C-alpha positions as a printed NumPy array, in Angstrom:
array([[-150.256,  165.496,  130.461],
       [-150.4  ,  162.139,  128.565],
       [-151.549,  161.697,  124.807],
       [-153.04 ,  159.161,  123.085],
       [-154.454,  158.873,  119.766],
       [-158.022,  157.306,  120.395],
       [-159.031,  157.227,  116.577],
       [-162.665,  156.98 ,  115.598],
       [-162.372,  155.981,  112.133],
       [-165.283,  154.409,  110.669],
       [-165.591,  150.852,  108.986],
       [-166.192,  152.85 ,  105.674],
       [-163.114,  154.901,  106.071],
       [-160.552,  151.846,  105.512],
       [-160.886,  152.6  ,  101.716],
       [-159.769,  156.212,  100.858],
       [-162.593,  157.086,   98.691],
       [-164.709,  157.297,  101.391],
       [-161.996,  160.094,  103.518],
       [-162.725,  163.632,  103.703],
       [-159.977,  166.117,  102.881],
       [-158.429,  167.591,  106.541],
       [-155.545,  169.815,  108.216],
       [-154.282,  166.46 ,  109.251],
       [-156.002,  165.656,  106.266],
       [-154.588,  163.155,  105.439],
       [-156.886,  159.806,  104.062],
       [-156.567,  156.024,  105.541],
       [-154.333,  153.708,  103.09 ],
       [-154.766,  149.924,  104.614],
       [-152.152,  148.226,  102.765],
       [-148.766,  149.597,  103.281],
       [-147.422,  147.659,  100.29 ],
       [-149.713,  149.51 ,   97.698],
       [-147.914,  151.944,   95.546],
       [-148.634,  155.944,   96.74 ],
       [-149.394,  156.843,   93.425],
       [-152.601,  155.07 ,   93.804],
       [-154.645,  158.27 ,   95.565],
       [-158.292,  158.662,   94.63 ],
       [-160.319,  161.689,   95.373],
       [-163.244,  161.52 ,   98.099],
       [-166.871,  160.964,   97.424],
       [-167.528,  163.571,  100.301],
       [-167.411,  167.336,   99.671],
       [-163.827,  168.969,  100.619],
       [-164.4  ,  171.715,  103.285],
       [-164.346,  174.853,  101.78 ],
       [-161.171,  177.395,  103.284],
       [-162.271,  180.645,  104.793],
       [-160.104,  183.072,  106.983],
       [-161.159,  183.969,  110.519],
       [-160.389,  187.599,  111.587],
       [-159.375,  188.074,  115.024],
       [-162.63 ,  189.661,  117.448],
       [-162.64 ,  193.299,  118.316],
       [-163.046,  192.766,  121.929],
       [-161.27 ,  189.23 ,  122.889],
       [-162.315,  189.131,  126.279],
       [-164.846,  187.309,  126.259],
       [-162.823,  184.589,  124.583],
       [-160.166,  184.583,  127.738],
       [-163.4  ,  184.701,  130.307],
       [-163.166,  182.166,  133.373],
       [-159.736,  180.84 ,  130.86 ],
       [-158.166,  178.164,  132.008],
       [-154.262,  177.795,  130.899],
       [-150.938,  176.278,  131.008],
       [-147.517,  177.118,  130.477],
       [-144.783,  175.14 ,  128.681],
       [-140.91 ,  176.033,  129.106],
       [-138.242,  175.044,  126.626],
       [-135.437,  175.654,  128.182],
       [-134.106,  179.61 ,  126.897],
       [-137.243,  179.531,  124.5  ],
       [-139.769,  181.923,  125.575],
       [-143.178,  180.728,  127.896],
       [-145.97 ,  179.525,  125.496],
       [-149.649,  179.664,  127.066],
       [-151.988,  177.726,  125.975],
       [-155.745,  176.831,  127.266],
       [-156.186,  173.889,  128.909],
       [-157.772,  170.923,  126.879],
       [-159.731,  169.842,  129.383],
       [-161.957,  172.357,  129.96 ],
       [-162.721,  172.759,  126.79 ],
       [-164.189,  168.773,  127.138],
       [-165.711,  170.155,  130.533],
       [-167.523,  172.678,  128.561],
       [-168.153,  171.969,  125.026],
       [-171.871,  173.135,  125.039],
       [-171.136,  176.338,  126.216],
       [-168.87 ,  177.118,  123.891],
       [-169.767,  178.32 ,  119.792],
       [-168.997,  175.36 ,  117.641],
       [-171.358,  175.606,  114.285],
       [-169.392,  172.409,  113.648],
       [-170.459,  170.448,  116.733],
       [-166.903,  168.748,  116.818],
       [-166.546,  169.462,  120.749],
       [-169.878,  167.844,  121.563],
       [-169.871,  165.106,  119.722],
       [-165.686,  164.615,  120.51 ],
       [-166.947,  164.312,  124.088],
       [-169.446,  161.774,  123.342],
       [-167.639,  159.634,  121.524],
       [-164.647,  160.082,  123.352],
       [-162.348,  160.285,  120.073],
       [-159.343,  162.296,  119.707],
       [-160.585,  162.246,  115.789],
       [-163.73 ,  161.913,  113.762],
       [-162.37 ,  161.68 ,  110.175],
       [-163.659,  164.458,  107.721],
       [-165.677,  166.241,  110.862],
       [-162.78 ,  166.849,  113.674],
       [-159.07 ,  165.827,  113.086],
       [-157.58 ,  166.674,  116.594],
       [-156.591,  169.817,  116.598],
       [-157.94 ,  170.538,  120.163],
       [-154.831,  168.397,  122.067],
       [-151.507,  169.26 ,  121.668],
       [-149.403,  166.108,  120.842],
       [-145.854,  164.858,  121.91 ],
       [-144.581,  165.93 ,  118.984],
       [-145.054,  169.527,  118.902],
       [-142.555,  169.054,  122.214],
       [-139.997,  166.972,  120.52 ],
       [-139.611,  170.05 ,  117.496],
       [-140.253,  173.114,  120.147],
       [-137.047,  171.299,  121.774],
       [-135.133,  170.859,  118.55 ],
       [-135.8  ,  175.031,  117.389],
       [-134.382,  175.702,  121.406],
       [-131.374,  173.414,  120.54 ],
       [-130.756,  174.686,  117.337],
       [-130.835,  178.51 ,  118.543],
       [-133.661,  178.551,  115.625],
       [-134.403,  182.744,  115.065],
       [-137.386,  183.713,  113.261],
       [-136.684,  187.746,  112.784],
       [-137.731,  188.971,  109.548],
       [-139.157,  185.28 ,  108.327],
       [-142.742,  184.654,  107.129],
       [-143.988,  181.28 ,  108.483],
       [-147.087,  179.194,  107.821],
       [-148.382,  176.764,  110.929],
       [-149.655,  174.331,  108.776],
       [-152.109,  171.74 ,  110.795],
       [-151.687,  174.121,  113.805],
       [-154.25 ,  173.093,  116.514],
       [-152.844,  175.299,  119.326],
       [-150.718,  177.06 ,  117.713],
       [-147.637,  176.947,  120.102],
       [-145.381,  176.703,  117.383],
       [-146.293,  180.11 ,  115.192],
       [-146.805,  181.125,  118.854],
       [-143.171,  180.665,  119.066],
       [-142.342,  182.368,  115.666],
       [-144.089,  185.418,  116.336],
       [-142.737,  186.07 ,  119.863],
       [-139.358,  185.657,  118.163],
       [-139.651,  187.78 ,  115.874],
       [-141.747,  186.644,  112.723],
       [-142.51 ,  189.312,  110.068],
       [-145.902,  187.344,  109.414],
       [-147.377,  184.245,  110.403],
       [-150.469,  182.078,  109.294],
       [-151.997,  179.6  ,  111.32 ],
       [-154.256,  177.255,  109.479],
       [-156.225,  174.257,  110.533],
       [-159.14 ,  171.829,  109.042],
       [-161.5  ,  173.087,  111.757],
       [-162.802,  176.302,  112.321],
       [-163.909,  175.598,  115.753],
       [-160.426,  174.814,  116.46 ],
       [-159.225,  178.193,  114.924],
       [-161.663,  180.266,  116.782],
       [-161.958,  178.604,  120.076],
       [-157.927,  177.574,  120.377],
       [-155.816,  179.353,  118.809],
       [-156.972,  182.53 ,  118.203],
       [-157.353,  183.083,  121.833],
       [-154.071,  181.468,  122.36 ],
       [-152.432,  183.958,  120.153],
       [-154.539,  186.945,  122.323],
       [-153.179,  185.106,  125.561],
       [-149.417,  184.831,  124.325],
       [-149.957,  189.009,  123.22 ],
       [-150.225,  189.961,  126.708],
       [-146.894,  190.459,  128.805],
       [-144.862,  188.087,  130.34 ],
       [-144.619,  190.332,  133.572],
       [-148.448,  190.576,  133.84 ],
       [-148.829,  186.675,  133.49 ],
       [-146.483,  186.768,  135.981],
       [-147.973,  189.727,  137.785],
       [-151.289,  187.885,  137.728],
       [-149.741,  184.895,  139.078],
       [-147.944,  186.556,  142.024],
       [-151.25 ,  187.919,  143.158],
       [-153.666,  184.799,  142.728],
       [-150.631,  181.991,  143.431],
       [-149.809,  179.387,  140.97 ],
       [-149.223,  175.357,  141.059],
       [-146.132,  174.401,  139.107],
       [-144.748,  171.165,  138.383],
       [-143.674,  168.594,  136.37 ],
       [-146.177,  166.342,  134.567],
       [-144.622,  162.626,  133.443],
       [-145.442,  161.717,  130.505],
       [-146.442,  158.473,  128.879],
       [-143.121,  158.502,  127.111],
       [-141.004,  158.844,  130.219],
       [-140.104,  162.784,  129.069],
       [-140.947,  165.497,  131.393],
       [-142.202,  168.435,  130.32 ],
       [-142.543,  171.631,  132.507],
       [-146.102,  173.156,  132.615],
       [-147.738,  175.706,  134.564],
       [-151.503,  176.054,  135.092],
       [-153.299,  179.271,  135.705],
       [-156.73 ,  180.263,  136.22 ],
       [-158.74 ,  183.843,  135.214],
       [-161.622,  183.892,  136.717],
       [-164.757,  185.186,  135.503],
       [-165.642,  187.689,  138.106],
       [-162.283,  189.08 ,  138.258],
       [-160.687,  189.443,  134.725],
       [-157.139,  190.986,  134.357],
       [-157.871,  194.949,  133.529],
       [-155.575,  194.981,  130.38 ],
       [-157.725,  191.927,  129.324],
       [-160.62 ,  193.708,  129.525],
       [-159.223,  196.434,  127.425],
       [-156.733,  195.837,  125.445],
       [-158.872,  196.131,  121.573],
       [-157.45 ,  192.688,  119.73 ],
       [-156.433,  195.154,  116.919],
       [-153.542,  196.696,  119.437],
       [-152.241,  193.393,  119.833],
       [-148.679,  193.35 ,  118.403],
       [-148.36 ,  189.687,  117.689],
       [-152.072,  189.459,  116.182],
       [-151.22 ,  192.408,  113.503],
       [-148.611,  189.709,  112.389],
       [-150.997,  186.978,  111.782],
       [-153.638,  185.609,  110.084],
       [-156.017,  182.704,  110.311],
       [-157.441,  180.063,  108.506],
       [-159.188,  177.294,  108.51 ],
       [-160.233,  174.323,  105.677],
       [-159.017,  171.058,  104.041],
       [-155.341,  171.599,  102.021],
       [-156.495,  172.156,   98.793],
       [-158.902,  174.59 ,   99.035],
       [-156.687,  176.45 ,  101.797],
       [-154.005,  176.953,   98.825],
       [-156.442,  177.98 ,   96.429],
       [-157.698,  180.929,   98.662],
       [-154.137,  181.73 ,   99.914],
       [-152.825,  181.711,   96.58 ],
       [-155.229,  184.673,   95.813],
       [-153.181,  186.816,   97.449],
       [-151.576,  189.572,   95.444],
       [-148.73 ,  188.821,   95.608],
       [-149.274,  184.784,   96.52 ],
       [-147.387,  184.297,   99.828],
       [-144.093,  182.16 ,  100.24 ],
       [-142.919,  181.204,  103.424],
       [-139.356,  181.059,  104.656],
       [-140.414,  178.258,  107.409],
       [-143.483,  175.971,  107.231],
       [-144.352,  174.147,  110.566],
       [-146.538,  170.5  ,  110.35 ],
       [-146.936,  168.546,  113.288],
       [-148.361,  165.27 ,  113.673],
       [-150.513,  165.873,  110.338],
       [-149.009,  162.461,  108.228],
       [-151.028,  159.866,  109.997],
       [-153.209,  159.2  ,  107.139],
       [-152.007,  158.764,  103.243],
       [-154.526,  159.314,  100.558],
       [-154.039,  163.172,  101.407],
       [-150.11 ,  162.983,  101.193],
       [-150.544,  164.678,   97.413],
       [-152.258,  167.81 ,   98.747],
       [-150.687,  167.877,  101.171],
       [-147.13 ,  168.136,   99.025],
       [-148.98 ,  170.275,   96.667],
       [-149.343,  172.847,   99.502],
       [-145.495,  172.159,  100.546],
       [-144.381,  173.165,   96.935],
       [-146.432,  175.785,   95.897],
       [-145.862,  177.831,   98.811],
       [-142.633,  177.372,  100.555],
       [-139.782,  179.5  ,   99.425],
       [-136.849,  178.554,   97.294],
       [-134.322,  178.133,  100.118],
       [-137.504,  177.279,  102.421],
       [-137.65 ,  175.059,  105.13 ],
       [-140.344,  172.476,  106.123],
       [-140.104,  171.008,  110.219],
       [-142.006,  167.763,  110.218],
       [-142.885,  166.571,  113.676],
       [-144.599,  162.706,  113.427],
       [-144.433,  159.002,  114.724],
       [-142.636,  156.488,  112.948],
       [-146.048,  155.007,  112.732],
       [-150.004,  155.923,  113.524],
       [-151.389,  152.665,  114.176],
       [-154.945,  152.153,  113.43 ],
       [-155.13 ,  154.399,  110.501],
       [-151.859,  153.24 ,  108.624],
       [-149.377,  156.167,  107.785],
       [-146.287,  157.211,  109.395],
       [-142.384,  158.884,  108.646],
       [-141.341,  155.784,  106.126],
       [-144.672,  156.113,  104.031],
       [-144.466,  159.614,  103.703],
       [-140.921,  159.742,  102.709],
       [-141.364,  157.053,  100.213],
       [-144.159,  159.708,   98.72 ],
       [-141.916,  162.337,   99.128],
       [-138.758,  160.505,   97.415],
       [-140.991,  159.645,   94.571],
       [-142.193,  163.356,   93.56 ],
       [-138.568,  164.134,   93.202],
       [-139.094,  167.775,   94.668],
       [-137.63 ,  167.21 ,   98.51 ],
       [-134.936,  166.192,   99.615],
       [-135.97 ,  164.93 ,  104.039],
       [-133.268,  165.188,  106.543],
       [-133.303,  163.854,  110.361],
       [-133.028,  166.295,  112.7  ],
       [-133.968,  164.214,  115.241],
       [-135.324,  160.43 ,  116.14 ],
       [-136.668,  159.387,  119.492],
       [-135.835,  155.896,  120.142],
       [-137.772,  155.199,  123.309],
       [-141.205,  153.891,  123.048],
       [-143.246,  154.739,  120.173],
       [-140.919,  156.1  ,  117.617],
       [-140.97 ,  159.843,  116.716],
       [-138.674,  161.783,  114.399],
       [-138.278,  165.441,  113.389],
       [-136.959,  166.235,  109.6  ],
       [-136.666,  168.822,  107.533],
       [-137.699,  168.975,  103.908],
       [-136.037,  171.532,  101.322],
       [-136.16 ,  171.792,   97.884],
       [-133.536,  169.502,   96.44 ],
       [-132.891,  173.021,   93.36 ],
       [-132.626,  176.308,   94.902],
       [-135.707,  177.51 ,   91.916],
       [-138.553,  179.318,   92.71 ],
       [-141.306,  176.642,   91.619]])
């Protein structure tokens, strides 16, 4: 599968006033030069948080489902449905935010402020699911936050591992109830009925190149609508062991931390997972905010991005510099891709070991 980041950004959004807040919420800065403590707030409302529960009977959610299957080498198979049939049909589906009509339209992998791409899964949710699998990364016990989460593969991953909680949390809600909710339903059911299912119907399997020259392994399956799986049809979403360990959520940054924080206790996470969610500036401070106020003392942040995002202006080296200059993080490379367009995976931690 290739990616590409096909941008609509409006004239208007060049100056940051005029940016909405967003899970990759992050507002358009032109000039690279210009200080990061120069933020202003948007004109435009933010989008209120709100937490999606999980539907009693998720079949019809899985109905006619198209997926595919990536393999990290020892991690365990994440299943995911296919983006293109969601494109294919977008006016069939729910979508009270009309993001997957007008996305097909416009043919934009991001609307700022209405749809910030969480229905494709980009390179460099590979690059860290790579990194955890080289790193023997364990999750047992943890609670971990999929911040900007899209798909989901990545508190996918922490939850089949072992994950005492996970939340999943993106800008759209169309995104959280069309993707990765069901995602999270799809990854519940057994690997030996996938692979029952797949015995029976056949499968195709192969490698898919990628614009970047890396090959990733994928497998595509098909449920079909007159025939669903039985435990599908049965299986109450409640009975789900992985979905008693989540919970869902979707809204810009800041008003995501305000509702989370109302949690008795207010949740910190041992891991926080953000991929690709740095490609626009003027939303690097709630973005941070979030970071701080909810990541544990000895915490970790993995930050998948590209150097650079061209066409809406941020990148690694702008976001560090913001980072640096807050004095709270400390960013280490874990890894950097040299081939092609430039994409790194660091960690953040706090630079003192106090609960903030």
């Amino acid at each position: 599968m290739s990616f590409c980041f096909n941008f609509d950004v409006p004239a208007q959004t060049t100056n940051p006033d005029h940016v909405d807040g967003n899970t990759s919420q992050n507002g358009r800065k032109d000039n690279a030069a210009e200080s990061n403590e120069t933020h202003t707030k948007p004109t435009e409302p933010m989008k209120e948080a709100k937490e999606h529960l999980p539907p009693s009977d998720p079949q019809f959610l899985l109905m006619d489902a198209v997926f595919e299957t990536v393999t990290t080498g020892t991690l365990p198979p994440l299943h995911f449905l296919n983006e293109t049939v969601f494109e294919k049909t977008a006016l069939e589906r729910e979508d009270r935010e009309k993001i997957l009509s007008r996305t097909a339209e416009q043919r934009s992998d991001l609307i700022s402020g209405v749809y910030e791409g969480g229905l494709k899964v980009w390179e460099c949710t590979y690059d860290l699911l790579e990194l955890l699998e080289k790193n023997g990364e364990t999750f047992g016990g943890k609670r971990v936050l999929d911040l900007g989460c899209g798909a989901g593969l990545l508190g996918i991953l922490a939850v089949k591992r072992g994950a005492r909680q996970v939340h999943f949390q993106d800008y759209n809600s169309t995104v959280i109830e069309q993707l990765t909710v069901p995602n999270v339903i799809l990854n519940s059911q057994e690997d030996d009925e996938i692979e029952s299912e797949d015995n029976t119907k056949g499968r195709s399997k192969g490698k898919i190149q990628e614009d970047d020259g890396c090959e990733k392994m994928k497998e595509k399956n098909e449920v079909k609508d007159s025939n669903p799986p039985p435990k599908k049809r049965a299986i109450d979403s409640t009975q789900h062991p992985l979905l008693t360990k989540c919970r869902f959520f979707s809204g810009d940054w800041s008003t995501f931390l305000a509702l989370i924080l109302k949690t008795a206790p207010p949740p910190k996470y041992d891991i926080i997972f953000t991929s690709e969610t740095i490609y626009n500036t003027a939303y690097y401070p709630a973005l941070h905010e979030t970071l701080h106020r909810l990541l544990a003392p000895d915490g970790l942040v993995y930050l998948a991005t590209k150097s650079h995002y061209f066409g809406v202006g941020g990148g690694l080296h702008l976001f560090e510099t913001f980072v640096e200059q807050r004095g709270t993080f400390s960013v280490d490379h874990m890894w950097d891709g040299e081939e092609g367009l430039q994409r790194h995976v660091v960690v953040l931690r706090f630079k003192t070991l106090k609960n903030t």
